[in-house]
Short mmCIF file of C-alpha atoms and ligand atoms in Angstrom, two decimals:
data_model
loop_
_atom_site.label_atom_id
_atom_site.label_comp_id
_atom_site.label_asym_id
_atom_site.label_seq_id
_atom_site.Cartn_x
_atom_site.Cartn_y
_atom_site.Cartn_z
CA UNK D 1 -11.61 -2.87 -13.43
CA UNK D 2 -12.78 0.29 -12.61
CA UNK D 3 -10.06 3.48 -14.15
CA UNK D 4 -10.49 6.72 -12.92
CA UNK D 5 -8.16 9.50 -14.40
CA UNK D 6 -7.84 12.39 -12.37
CA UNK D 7 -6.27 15.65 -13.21
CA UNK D 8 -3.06 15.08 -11.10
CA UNK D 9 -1.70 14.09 -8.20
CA UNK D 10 -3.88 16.32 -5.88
CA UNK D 11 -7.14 15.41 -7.41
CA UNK D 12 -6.17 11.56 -7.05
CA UNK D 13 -5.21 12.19 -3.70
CA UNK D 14 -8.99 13.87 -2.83
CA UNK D 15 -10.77 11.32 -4.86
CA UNK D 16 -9.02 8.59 -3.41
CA UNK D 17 -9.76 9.84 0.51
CA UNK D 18 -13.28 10.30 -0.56
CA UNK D 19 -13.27 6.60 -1.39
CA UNK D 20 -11.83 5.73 2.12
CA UNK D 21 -13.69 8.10 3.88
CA UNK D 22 -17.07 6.90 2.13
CA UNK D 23 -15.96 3.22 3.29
CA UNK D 24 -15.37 4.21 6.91
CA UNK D 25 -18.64 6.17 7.30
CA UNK D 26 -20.31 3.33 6.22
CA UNK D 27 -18.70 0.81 8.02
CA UNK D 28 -17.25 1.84 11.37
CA UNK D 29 -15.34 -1.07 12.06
CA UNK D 30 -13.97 -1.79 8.81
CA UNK D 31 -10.38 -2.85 7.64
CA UNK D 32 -8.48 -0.70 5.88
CA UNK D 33 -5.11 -2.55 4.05
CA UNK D 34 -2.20 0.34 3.82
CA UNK D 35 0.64 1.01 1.54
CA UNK D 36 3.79 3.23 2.21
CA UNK D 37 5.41 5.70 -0.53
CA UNK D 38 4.65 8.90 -2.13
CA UNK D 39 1.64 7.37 -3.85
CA UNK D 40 -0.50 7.25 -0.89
CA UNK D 41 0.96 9.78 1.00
CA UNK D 42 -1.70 12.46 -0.05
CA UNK D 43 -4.87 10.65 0.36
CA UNK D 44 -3.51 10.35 4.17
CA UNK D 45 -3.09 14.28 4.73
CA UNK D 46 -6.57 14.87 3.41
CA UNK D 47 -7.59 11.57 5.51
CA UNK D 48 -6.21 13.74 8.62
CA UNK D 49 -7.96 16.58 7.68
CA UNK D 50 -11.20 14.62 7.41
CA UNK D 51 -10.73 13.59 10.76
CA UNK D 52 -9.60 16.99 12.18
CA UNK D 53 -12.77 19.26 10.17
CA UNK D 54 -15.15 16.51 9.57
CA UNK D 55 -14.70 13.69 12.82
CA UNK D 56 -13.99 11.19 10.28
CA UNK D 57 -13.65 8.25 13.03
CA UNK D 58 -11.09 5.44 12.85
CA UNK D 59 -11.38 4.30 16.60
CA UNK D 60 -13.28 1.04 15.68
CA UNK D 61 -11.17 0.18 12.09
CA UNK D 62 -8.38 -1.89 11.76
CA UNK D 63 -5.48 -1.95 9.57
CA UNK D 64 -3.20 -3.89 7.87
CA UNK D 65 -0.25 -2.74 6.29
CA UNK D 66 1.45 -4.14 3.05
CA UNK D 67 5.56 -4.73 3.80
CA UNK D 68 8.31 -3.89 6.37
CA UNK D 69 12.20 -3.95 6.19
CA UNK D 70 13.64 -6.67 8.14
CA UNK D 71 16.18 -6.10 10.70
CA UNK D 72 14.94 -2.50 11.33
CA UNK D 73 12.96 -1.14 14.53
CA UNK D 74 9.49 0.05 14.69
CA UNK D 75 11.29 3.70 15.71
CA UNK D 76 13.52 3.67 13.01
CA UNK D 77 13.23 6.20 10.69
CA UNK D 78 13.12 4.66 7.45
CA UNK D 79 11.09 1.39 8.87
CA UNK D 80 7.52 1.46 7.68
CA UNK D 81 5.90 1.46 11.21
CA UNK D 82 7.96 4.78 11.74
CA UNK D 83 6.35 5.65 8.16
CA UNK D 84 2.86 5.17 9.18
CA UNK D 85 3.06 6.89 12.96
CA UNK D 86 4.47 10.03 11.54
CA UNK D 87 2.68 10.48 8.29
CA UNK D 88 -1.41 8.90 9.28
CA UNK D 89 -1.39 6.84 12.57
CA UNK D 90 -0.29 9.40 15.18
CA UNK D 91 -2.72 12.23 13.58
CA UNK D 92 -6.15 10.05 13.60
CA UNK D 93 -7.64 7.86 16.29
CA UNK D 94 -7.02 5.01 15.40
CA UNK D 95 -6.51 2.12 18.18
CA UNK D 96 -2.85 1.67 18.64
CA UNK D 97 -3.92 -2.31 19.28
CA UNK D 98 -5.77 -2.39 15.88
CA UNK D 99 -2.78 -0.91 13.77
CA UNK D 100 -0.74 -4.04 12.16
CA UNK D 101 1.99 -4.19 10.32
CA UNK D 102 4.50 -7.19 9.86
CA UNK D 103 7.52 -6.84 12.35
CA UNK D 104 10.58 -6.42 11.07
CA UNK D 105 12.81 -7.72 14.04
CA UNK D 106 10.59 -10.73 14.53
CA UNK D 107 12.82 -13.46 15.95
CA UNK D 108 10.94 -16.27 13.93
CA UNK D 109 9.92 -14.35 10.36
CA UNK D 110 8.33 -17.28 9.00
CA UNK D 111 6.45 -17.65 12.13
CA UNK D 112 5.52 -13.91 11.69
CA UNK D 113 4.51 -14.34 8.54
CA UNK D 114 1.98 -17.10 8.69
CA UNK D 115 0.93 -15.10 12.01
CA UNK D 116 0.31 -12.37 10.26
CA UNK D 117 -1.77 -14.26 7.62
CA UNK D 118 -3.82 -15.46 10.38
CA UNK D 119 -4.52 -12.31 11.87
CA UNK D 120 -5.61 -10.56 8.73
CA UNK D 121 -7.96 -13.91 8.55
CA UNK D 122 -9.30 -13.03 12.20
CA UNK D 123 -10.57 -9.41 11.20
CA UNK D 124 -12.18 -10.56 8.62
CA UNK D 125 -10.16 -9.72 5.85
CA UNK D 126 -9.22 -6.54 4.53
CA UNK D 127 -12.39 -4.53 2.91
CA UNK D 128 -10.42 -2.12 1.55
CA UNK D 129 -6.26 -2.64 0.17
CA UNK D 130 -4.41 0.39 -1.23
CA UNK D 131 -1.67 -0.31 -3.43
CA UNK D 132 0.71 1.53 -4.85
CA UNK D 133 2.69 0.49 -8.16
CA UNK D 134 6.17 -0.31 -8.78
CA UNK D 135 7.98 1.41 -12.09
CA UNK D 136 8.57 -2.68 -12.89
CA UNK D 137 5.07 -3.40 -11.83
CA UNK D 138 5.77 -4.51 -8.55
CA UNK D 139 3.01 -4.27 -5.94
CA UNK D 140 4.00 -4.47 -1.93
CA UNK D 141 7.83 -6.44 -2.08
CA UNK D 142 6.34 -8.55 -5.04
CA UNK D 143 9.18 -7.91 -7.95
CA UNK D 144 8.97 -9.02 -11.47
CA UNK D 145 8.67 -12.81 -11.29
CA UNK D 146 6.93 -13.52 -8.08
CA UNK D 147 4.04 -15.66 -7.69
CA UNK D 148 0.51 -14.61 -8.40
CA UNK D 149 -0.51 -16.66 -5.65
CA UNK D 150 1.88 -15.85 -3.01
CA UNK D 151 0.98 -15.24 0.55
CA UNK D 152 2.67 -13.36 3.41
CA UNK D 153 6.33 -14.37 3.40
CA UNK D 154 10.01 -12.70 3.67
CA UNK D 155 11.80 -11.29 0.30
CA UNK D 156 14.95 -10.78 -1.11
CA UNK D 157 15.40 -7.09 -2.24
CA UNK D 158 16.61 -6.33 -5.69
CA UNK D 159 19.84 -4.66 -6.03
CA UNK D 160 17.87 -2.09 -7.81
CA UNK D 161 15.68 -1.82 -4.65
CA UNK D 162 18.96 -1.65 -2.01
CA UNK D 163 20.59 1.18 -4.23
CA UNK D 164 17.17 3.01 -4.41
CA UNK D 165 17.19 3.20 -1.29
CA UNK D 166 20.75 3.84 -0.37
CA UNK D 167 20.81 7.62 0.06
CA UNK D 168 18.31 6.47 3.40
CA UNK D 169 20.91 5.11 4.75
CA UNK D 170 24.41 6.34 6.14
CA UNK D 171 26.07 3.37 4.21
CA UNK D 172 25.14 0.36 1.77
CA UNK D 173 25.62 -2.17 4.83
CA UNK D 174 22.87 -0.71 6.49
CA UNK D 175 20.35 -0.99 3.95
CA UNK D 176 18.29 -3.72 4.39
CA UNK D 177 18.55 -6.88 2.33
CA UNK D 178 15.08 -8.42 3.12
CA UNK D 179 11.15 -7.15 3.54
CA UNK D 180 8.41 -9.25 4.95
CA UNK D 181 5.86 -8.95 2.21
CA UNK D 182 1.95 -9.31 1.95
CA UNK D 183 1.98 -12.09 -0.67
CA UNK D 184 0.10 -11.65 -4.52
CA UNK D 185 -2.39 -14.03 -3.21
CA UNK D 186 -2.87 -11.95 -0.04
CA UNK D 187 -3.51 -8.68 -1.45
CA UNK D 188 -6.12 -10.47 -3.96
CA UNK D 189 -8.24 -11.74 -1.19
CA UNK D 190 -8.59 -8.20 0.05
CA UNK D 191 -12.84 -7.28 -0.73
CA UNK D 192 -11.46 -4.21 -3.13
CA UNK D 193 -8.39 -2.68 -4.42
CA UNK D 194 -7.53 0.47 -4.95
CA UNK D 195 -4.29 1.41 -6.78
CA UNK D 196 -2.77 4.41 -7.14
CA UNK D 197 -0.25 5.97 -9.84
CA UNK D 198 0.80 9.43 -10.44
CA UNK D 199 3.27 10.71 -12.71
CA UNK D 200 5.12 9.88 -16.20
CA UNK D 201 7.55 7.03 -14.76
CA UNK D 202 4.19 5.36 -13.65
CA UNK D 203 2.82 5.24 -17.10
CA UNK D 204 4.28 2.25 -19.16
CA UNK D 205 3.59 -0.17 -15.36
CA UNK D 206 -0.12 1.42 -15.54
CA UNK D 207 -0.05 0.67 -19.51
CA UNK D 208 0.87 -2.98 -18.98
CA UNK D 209 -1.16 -3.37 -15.72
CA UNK D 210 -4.64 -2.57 -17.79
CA UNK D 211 -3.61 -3.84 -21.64
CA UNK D 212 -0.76 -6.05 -21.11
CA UNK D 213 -1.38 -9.67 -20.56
CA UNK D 214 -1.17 -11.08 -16.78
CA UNK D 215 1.94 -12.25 -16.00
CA UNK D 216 4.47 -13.16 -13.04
CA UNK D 217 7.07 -10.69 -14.66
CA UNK D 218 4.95 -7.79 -14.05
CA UNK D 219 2.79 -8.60 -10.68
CA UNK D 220 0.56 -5.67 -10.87
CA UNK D 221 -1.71 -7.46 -13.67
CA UNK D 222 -3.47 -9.42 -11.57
CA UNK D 223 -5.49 -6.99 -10.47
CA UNK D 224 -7.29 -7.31 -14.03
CA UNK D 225 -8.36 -11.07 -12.37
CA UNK D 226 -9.95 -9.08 -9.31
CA UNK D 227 -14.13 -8.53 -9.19
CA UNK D 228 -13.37 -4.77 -7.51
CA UNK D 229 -10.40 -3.44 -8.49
CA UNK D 230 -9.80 0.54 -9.13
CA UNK D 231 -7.63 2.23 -10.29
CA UNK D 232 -7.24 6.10 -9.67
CA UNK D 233 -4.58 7.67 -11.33
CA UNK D 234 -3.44 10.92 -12.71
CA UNK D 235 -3.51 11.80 -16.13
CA UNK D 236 0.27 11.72 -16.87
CA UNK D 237 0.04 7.88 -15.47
CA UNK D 238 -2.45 7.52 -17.86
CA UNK D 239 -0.44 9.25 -20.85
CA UNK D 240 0.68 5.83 -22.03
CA UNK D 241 -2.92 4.04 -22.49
CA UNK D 242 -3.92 3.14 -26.30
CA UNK D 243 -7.55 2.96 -25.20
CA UNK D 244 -9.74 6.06 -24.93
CA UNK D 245 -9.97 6.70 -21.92
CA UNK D 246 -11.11 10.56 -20.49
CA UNK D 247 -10.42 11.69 -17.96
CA UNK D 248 -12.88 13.98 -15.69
C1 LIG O 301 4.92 0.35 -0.21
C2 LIG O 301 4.90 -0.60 -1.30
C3 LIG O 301 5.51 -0.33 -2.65
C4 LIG O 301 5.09 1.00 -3.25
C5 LIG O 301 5.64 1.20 -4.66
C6 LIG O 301 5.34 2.57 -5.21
O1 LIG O 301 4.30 -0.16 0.96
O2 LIG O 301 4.39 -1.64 -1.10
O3 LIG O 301 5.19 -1.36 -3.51
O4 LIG O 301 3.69 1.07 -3.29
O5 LIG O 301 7.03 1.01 -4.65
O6 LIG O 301 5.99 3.53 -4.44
P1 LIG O 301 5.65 5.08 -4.59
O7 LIG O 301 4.23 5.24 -4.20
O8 LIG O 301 6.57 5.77 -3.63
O9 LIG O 301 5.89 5.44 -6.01
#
């Protein structure tokens, strides 16, 4: 694994575009595996203004994106496809037809799902996933206890999760009980990782990600089992770390 501690949350966010950016310039028609959240959110601003200043070009990638709420529409505003539009999609030009991300009012979702599986096979797999990391150590919908070799599939959300997200929503009811997740297994095949963290609440998940042992209880460890796996994080994420690690 490959740590890089950056300053905070801004410098993670320009290293971590540089690291896309590099990827894309190199290979036009590469795919690109996305994450929702805070986490990400600033390497897509400076990805926007890479494509704005610098004609950073995303009309021959494809993407793939990690999760989606079932039962809510691509417009709604709290679904993940309405996510990725407003906040990276609609600013870049990237090929509506080559944006994917699992459907959330798919009639069949198991069909979906092993759909989905197969399309992410017909690209060519993903070159690039970004992850972000659960306070638990969840990555994508994969809570504490899922398995490490999971693949695309639908998700029960934790309690914890539905009154997270409650104050989305005008009432409980409408928060939504399941996700359609990439699977553990999925996100491993991907060529390279690159997780993010920022903050305090990140640090004991980033603490057991690199020095605890891998385990089902906290998914994110198996990206110590991955051949190129970084991870760029700030350095209160890092505060936690027994190692000596510096950061730059
Ligand atoms: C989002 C996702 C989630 C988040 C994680 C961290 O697509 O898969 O696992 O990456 O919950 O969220 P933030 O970045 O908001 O702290």
């Amino acid at each position: 694994m490959l740590l890089m501690i950056r300053k905070d949350y801004d410098a993670v966010s320009k290293e971590g575009a540089r690291i896309v950016a590099e990827l894309v310039r190199r290979k036009p028609d590469c795919v690109l595996g996305f994450a929702t959240g805070n986490s990400p959110l600033g390497i897509y601003q400076e990805l926007i203004r890479m494509h704005r200043e610098d004609g950073l070009d995303f009309s021959k990638v494809t993407t793939f994106n990690l999760d989606e709420y079932v039962g809510l529409p691509p417009e709604h505003e709290q679904s993940y496809h309405y996510f990725m539009w407003e906040n990276l999609f609609k600013h870049i030009n990237v090929g509506q037809r080559h944006v994917n991300i699992p459907h959330g009012m798919a009639d069949d979702i198991e069909g979906h799902c092993v759909w989905y599986e197969e399309q992410i096979e017909k690209a060519g797999g993903i070159d690039l996933q970004i992850l972000g990391i659960g306070e638990n150590g969840h990555i994508a919908f994969n809570e504490p206890g899922s398995s490490l070799g999971s693949r695309t599939r639908i998700k029960t959300l934790t309690e914890k999760t539905r009154q997270d997200n409650a104050r989305l929503f005008d009432s409980m009811d409408q928060v939504p009980k399941y996700a359609i997740t990439m699977g553990v297994g999925t996100i491993m095949d991907a060529r390279k990782l690159l997780m993010l963290a920022s903050g305090k609440g990140k640090a004991d998940a980033i603490k057991n990600t690199i020095e605890g042992p891998i385990s089902a209880m906290v998914p994110a460890t198996i990206v110590q089992m991955h051949q190129h796996a970084t991870l760029l994080i700030d350095e209160a994420a890092a505060s936690s770390l027994s190692g000596e690690w510096e950061g730059e």
